[in-house]
CSV table of N, CA, C and O in Angstrom, one decimal:
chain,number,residue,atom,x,y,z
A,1328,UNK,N,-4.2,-23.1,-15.7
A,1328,UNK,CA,-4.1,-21.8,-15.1
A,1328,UNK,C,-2.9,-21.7,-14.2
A,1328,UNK,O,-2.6,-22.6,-13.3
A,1329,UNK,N,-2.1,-20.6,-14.5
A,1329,UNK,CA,-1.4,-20.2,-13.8
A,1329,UNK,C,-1.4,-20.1,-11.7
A,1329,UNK,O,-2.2,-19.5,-11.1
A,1330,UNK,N,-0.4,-20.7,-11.2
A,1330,UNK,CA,-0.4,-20.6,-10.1
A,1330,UNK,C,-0.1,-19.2,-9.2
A,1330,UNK,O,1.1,-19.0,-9.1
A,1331,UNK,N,-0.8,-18.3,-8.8
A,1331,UNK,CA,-0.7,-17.0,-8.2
A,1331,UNK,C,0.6,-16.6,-6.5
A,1331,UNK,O,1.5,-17.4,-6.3
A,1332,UNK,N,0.5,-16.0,-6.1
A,1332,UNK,CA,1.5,-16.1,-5.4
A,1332,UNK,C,1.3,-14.5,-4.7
A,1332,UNK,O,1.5,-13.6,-5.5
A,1333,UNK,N,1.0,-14.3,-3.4
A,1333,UNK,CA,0.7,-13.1,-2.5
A,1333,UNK,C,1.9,-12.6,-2.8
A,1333,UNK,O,2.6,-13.4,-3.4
A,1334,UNK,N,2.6,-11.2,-2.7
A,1334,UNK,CA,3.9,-10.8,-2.5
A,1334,UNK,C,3.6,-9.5,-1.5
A,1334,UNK,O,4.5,-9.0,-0.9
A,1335,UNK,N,2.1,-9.1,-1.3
A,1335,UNK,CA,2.3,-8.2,-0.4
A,1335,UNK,C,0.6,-7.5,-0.3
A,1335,UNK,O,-0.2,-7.1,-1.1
A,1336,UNK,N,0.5,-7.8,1.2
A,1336,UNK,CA,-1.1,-7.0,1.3
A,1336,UNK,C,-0.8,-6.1,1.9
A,1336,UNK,O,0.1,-6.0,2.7
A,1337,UNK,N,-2.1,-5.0,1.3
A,1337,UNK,CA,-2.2,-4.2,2.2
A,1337,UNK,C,-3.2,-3.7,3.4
A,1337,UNK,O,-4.3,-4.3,3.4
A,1338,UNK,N,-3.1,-3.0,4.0
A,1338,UNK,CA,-4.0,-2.7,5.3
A,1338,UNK,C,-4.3,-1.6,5.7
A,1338,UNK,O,-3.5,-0.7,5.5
A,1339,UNK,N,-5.3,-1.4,6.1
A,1339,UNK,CA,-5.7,0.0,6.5
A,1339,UNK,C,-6.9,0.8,6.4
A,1339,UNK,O,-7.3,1.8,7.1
A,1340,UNK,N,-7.4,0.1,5.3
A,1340,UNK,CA,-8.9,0.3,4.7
A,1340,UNK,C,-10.2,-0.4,5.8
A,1340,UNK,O,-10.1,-1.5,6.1
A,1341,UNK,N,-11.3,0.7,6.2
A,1341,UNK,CA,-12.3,-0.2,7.0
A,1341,UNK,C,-13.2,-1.2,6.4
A,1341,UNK,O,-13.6,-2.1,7.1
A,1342,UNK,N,-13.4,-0.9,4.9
A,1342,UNK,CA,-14.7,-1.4,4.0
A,1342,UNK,C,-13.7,-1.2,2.4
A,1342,UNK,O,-12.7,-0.5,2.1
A,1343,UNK,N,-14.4,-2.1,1.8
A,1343,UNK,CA,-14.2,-2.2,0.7
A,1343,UNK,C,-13.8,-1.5,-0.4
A,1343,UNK,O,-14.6,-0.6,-0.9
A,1344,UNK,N,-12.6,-1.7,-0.8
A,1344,UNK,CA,-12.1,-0.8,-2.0
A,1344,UNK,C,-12.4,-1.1,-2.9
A,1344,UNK,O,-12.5,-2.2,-3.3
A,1345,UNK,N,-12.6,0.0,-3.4
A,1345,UNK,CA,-13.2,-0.1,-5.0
A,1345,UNK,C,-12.6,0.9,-5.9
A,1345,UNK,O,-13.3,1.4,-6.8
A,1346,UNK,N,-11.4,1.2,-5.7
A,1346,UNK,CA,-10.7,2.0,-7.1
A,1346,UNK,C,-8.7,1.7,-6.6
A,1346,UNK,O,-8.2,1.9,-5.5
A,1347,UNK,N,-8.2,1.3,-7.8
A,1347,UNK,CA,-7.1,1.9,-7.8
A,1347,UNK,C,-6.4,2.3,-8.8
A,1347,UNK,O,-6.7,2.3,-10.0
A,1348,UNK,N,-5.5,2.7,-8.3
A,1348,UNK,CA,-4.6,3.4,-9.3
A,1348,UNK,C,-2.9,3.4,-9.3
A,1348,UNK,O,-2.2,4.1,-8.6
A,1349,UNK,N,-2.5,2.6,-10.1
A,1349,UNK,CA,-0.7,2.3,-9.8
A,1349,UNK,C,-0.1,3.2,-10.8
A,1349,UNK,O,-0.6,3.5,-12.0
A,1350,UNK,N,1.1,3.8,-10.2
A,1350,UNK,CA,1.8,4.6,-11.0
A,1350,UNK,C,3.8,4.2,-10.9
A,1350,UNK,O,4.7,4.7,-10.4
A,1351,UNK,N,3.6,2.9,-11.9
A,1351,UNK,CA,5.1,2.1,-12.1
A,1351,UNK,C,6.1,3.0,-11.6
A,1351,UNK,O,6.7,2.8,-10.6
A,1352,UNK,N,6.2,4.3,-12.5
A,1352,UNK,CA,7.4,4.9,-12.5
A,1352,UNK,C,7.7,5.3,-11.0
A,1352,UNK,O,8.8,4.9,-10.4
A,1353,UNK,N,6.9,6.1,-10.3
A,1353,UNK,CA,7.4,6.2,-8.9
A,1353,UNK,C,7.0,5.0,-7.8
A,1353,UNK,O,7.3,5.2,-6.6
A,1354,UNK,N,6.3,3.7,-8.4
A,1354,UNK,CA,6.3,3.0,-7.4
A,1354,UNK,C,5.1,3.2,-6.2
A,1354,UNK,O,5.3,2.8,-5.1
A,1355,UNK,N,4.0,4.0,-6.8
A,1355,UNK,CA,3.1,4.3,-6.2
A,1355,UNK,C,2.2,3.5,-6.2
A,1355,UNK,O,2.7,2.4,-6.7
A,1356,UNK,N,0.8,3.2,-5.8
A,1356,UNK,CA,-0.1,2.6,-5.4
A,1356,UNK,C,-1.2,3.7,-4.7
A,1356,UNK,O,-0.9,4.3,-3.7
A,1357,UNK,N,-2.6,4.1,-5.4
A,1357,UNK,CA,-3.8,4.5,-4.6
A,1357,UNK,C,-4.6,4.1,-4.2
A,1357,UNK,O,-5.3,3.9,-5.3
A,1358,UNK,N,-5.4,3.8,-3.0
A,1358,UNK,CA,-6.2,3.6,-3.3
A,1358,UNK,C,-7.9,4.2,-2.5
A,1358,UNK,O,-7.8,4.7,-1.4
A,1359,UNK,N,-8.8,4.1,-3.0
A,1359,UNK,CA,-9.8,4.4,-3.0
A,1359,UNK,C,-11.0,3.7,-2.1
A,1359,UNK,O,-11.5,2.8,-2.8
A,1360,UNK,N,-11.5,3.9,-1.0
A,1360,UNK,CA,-12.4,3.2,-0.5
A,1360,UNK,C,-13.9,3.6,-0.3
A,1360,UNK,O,-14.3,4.7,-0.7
A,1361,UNK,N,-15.3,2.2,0.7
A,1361,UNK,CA,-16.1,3.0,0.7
A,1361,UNK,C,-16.0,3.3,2.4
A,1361,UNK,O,-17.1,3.2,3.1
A,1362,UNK,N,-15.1,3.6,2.8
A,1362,UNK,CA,-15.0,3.9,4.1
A,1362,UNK,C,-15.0,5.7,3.7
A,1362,UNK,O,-15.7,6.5,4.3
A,1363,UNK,N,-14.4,6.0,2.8
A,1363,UNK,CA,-14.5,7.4,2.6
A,1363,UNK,C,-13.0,7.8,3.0
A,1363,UNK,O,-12.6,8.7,3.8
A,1364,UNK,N,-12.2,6.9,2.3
A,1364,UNK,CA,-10.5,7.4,2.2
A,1364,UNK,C,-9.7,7.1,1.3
A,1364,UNK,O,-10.0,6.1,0.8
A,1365,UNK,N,-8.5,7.8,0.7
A,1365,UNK,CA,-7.9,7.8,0.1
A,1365,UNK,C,-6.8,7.5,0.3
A,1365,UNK,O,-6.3,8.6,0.0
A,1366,UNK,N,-5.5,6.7,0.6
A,1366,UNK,CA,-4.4,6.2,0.6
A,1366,UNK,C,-3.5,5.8,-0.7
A,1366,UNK,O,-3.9,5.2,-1.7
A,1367,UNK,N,-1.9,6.6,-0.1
A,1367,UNK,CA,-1.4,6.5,-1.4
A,1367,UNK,C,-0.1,5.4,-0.6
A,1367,UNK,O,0.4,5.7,0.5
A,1368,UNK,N,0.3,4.5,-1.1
A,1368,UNK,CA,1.1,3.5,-1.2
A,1368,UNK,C,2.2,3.6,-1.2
A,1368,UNK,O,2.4,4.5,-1.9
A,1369,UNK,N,3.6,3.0,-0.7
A,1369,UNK,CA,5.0,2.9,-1.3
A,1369,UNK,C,4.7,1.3,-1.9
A,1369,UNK,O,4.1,0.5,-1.1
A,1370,UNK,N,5.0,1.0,-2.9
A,1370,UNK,CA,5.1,-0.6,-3.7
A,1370,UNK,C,6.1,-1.3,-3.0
A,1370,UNK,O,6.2,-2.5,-2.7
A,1371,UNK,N,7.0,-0.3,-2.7
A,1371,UNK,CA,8.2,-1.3,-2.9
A,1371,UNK,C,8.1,-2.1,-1.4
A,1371,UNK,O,8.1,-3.3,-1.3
A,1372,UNK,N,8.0,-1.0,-0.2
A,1372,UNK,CA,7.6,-1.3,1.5
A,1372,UNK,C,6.4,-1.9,2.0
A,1372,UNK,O,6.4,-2.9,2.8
A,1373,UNK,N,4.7,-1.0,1.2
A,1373,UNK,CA,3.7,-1.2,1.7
A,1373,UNK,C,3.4,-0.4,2.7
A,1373,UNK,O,2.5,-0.6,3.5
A,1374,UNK,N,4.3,0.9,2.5
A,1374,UNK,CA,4.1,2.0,3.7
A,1374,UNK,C,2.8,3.0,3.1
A,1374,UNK,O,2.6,3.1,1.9
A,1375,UNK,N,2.1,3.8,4.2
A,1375,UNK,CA,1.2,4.5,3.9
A,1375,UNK,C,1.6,6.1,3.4
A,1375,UNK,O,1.6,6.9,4.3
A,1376,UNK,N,1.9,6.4,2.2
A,1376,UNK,CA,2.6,7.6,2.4
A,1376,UNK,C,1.8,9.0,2.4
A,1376,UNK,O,2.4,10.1,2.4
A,1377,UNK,N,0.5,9.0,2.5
A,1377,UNK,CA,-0.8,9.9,2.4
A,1377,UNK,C,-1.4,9.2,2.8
A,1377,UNK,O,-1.0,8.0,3.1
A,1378,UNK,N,-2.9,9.8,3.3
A,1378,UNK,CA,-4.0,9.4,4.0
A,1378,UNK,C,-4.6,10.6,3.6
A,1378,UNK,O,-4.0,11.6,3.7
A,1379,UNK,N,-6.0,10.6,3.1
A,1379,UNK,CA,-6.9,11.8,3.2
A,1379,UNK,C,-8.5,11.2,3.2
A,1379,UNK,O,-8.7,10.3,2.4
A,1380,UNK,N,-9.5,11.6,3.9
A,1380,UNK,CA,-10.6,11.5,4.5
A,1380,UNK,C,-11.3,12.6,3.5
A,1380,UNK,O,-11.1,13.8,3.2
A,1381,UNK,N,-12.5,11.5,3.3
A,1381,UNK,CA,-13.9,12.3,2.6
A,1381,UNK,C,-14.7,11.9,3.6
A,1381,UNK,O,-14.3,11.3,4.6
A,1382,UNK,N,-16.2,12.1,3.3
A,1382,UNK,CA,-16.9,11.3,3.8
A,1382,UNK,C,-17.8,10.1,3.5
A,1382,UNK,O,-18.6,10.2,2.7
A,1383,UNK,N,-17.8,8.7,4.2
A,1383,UNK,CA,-17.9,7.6,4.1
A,1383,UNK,C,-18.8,7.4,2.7
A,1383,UNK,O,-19.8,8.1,2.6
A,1384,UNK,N,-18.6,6.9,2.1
A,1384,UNK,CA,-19.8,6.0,0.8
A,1384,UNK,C,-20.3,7.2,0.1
A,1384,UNK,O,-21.4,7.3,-0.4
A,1385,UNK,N,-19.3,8.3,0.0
A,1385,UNK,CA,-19.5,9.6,-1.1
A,1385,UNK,C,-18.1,10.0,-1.8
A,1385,UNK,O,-17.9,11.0,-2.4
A,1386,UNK,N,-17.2,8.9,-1.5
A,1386,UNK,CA,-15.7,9.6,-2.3
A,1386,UNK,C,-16.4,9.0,-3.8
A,1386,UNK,O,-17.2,8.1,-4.0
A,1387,UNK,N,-15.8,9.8,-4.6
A,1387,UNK,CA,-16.0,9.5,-6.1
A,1387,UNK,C,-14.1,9.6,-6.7
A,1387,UNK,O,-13.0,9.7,-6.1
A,1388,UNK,N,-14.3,9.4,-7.7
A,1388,UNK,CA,-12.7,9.1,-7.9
A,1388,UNK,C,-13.0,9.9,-9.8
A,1388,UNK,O,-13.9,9.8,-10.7
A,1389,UNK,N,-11.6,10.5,-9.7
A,1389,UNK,CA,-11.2,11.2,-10.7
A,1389,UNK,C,-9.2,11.0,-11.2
A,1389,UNK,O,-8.3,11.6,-10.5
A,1390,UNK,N,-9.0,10.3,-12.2
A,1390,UNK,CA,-7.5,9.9,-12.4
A,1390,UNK,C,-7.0,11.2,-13.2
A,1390,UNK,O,-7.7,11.5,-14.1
A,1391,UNK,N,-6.1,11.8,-13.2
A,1391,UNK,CA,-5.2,12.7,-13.7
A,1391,UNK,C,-3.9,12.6,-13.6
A,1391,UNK,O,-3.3,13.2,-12.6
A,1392,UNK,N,-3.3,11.8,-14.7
A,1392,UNK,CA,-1.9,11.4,-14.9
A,1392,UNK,C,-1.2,12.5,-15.5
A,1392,UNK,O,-1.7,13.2,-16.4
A,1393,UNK,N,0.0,12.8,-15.0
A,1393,UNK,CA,1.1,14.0,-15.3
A,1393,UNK,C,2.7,13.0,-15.4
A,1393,UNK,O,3.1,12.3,-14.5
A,1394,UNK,N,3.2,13.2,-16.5
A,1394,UNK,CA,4.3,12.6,-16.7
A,1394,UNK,C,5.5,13.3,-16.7
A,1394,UNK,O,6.6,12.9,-16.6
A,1395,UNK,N,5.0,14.7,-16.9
A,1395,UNK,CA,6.4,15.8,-16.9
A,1395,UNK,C,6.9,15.3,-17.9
A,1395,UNK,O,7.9,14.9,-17.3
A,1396,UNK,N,7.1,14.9,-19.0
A,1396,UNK,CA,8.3,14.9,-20.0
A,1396,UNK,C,8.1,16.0,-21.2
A,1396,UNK,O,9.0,16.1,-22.0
């Protein structure tokens, strides 16, 4: 087995994530918790660039990819 290697955590979530969602091309990262929040990521920093609040242990998650080409 290959040897693994941290390059970057993230922070911010109170409870346990359980959905994400990466989007290569812009370098995005979402993710989904059961705190009842949604954060969207910079890859490249680890900056928070969105924040939106549901409520706790009721977000459900829905993916809709748009490519514009």
């Amino acid at each position: 087995m290959d040897k693994k290697e941290t390059t970057r955590v993230f922070t911010g979530h109170s409870d346990w994530v359980y959905s994400l969602a990466i989007d290569e091309k812009s370098k995005r990262l979402a993710s989904g918790s059961y705190d009842g929040e949604v954060r969207v990521w910079n890859l490249e920093d680890g900056q928070v660039l969105a924040h939106f609040i549901a409520a706790p242990g009721y977000l459900q998650t829905e993916q809709r990819v748009s490519r514009g080409e």
